[in-house]
Coordinates of C-alpha atoms in Angstrom, one line a residue:
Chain E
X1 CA -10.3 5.4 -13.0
X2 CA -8.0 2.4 -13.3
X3 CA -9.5 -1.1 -12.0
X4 CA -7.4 -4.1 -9.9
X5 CA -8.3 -7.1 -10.7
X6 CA -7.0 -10.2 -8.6
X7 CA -7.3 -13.8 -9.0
X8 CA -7.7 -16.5 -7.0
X9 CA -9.3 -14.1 -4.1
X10 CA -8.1 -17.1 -1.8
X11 CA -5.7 -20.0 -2.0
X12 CA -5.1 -23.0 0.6
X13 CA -1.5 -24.2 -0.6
X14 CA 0.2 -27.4 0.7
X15 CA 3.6 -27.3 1.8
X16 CA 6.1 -27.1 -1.0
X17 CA 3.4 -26.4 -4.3
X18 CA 4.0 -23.7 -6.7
X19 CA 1.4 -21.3 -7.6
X20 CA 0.5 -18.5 -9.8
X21 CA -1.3 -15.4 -8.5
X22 CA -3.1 -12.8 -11.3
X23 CA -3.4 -9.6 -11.7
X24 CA -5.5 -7.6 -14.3
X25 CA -5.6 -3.7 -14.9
X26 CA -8.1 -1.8 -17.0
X27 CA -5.6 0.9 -18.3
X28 CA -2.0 1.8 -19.0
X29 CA -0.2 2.5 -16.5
X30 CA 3.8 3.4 -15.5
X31 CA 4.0 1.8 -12.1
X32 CA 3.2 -1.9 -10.9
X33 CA 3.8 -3.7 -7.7
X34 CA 3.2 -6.6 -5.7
X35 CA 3.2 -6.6 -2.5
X36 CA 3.0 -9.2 0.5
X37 CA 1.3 -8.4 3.7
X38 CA 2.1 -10.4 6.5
X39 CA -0.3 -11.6 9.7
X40 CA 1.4 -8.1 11.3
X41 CA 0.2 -5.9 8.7
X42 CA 3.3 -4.8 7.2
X43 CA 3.1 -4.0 3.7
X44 CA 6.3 -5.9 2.0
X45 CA 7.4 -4.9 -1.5
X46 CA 8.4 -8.0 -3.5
X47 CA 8.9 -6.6 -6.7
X48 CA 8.1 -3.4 -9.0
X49 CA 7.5 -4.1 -12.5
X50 CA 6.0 -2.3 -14.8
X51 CA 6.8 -4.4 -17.5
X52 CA 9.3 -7.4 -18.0
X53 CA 9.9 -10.4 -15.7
X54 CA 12.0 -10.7 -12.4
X55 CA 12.8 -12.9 -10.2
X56 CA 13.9 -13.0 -6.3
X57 CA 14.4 -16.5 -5.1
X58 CA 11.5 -18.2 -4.7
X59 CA 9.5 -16.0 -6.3
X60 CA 9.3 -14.4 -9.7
X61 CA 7.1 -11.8 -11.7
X62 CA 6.0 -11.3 -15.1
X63 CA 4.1 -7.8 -16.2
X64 CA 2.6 -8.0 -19.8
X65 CA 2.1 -4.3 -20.0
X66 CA 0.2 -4.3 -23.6
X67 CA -2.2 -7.1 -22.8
X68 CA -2.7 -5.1 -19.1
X69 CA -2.1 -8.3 -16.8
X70 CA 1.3 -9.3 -14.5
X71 CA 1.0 -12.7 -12.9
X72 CA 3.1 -13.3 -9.2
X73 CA 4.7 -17.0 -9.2
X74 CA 5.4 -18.5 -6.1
X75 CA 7.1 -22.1 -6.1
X76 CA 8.2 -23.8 -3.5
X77 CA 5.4 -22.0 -1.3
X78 CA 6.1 -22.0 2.7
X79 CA 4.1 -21.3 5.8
X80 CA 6.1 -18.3 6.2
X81 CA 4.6 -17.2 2.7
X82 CA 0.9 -17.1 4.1
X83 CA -0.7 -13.6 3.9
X84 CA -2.1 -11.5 1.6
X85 CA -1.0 -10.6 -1.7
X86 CA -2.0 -7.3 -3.2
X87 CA -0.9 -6.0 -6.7
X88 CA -1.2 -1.8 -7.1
X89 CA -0.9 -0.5 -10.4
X90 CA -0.2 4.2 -10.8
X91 CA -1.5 5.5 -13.6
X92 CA -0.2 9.3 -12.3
X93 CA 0.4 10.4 -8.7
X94 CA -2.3 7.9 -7.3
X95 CA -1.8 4.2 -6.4
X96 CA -4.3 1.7 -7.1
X97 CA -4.7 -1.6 -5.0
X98 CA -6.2 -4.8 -5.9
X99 CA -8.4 -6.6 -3.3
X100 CA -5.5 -9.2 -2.9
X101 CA -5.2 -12.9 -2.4
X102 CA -5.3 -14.4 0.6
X103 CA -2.8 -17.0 0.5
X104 CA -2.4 -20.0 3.3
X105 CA 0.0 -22.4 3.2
X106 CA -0.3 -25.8 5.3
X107 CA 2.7 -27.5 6.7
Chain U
X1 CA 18.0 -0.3 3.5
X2 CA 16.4 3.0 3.8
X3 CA 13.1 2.8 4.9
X4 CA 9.7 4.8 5.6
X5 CA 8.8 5.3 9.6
X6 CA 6.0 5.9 11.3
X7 CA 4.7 7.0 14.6
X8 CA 2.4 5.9 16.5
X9 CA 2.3 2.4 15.6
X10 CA -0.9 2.2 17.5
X11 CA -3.0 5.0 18.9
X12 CA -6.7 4.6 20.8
X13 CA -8.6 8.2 20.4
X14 CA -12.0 9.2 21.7
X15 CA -14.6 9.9 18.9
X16 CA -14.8 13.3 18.0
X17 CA -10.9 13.8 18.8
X18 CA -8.3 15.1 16.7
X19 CA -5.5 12.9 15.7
X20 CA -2.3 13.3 14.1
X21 CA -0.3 10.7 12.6
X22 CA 3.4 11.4 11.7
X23 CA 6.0 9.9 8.8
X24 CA 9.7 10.3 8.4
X25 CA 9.8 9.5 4.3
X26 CA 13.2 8.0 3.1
X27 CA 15.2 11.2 3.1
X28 CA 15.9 12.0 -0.7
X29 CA 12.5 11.5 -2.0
X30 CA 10.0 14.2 -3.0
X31 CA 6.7 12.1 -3.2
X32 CA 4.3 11.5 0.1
X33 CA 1.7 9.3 0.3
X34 CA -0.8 8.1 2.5
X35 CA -3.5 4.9 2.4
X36 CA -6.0 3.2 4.9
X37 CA -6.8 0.3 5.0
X38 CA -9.9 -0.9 7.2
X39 CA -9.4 -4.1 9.0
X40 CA -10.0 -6.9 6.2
X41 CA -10.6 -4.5 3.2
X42 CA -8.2 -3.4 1.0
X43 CA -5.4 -0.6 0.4
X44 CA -7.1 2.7 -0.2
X45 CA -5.7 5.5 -1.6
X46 CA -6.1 8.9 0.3
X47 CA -3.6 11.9 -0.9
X48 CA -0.2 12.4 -3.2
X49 CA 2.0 15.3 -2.0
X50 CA 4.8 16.9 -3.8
X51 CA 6.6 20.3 -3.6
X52 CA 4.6 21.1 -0.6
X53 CA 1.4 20.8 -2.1
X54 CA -1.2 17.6 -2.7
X55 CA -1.0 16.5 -6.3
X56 CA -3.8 14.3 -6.0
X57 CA -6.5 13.4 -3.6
X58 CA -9.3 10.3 -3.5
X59 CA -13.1 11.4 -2.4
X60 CA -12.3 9.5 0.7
X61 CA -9.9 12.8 1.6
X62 CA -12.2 15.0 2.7
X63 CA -12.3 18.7 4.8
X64 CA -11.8 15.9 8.3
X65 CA -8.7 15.2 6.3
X66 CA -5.2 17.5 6.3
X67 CA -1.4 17.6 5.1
X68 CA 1.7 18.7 6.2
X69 CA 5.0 19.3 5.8
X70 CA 6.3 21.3 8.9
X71 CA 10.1 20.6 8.4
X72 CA 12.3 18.7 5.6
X73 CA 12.0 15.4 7.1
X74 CA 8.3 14.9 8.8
X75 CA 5.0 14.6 6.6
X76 CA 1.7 14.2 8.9
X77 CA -1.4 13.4 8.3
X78 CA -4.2 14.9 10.5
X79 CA -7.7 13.9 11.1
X80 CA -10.0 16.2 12.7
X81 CA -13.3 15.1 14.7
X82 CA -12.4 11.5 14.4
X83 CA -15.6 9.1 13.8
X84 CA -15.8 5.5 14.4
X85 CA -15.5 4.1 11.0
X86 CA -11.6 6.5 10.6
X87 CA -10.6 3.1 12.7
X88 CA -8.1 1.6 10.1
X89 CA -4.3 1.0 9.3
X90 CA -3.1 4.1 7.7
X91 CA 0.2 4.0 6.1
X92 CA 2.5 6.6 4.8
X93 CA 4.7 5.8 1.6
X94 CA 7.3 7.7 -0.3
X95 CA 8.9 7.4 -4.0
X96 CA 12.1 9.2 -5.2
X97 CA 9.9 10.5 -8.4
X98 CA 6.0 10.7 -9.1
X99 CA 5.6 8.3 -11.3
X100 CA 7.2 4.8 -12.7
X101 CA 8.9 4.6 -9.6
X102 CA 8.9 2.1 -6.6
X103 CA 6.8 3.3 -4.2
X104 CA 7.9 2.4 -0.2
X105 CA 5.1 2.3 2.5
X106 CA 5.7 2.2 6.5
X107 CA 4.8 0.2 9.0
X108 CA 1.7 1.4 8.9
X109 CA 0.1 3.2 11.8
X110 CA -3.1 1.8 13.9
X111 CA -6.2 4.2 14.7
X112 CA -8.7 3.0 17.1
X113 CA -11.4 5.2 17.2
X114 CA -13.7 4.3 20.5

């Protein structure tokens, strides 16, 4: 089956750095998202994207579907931003979820 | 927005219990989902349902495990003879189609099995 890959599995962030979260698939596939979970445990959906790059605010997201990566850029990164970040990739009718990283940002 | 909700948000059951968890998807979408995710671990796969049947299922879904569509807006997910380790986060999602679509999970419903 299809295998998540994430990198960093944690980052500590100060206050107001950017960063760059990765996320590496083993096969094609026709679905990607990233995800944020917060301290509650909800599941947020920043962005789908299968291919391409998008932006929202503060945060933006490139998929390179051919070379089987997407990377999640966060600038700008705020305490509200801790959490975990988790990239799923579908290959059919299943979703596939990366370990995530655990981001914390400092004030 | 339209959104996925579930019910209980939290639920304590006795091992050995049945439990069922329910979902209202987002009302025109034909895909069902549900995950689990044990405290700390990651977002695990557990069954794809479509046209009132599963389209796909993980080796986590076993005969404990059920389905259900018992009306045109509820999906439920029930887990008989519940053992300690079912104690996760299990979330219900939804998409419009099966595939290259965005796929919206719920809040997310706790099971504490004691």
């Amino acid at each position: 089956g299809i295998q998540v890959e994430q990198s960093p599995p944690d980052l500590i962030l100060q206050e107001g750095a950017n960063s760059t979260l990765r996320c590496n698939f083993s096969d094609s596939v026709n679905n990607l998202q990233w995800f944020h979970q917060n301290p509650w445990g909800q599941l947020i959906n920043l962005f789908y994207i299968p291919s391409g790059t998008k932006q929202n605010g503060r945060l933006s997201a490139t998929t390179v579907a051919t070379e089987r990566y997407s990377l999640l850029y966060i600038s700008s990164s705020q305490t509200t931003d801790s959490g975990v970040y988790f990239c799923a990739v579908s290959g059919g009718f299943k979703t596939i979820f990366g370990a995530g990283t655990r981001l914390f940002v400092k004030a | 927005e339209p959104e996925v909700t579930q019910t209980p948000s939290h639920q304590v059951t006795q091992m050995g219990q049945e439990v069922i968890l329910r979902c209202v998807p987002i009302s025109n979408h034909l895909y069902f989902y549900w995950y689990r995710q044990i405290l700390g671990q990651k977002v695990e796969f557990l069954v794809s349902f479509y046209n009132n049947e599963i389209s796909e299922k993980s080796e986590i879904f076993d005969d404990q495990f059920s389905v259900e569509r018992p009306d045109g807006s509820n999906f439920t997910l029930k887990i008989r003879s519940t053992k300690l380790e079912d104690s996760a986060m299990y979330f219900c999602a939804s998409s419009a189609t099966g595939a290259g679509n965005t796929i919206y999970f719920g809040e997310g419903s706790w099971l504490t099995v004691v």
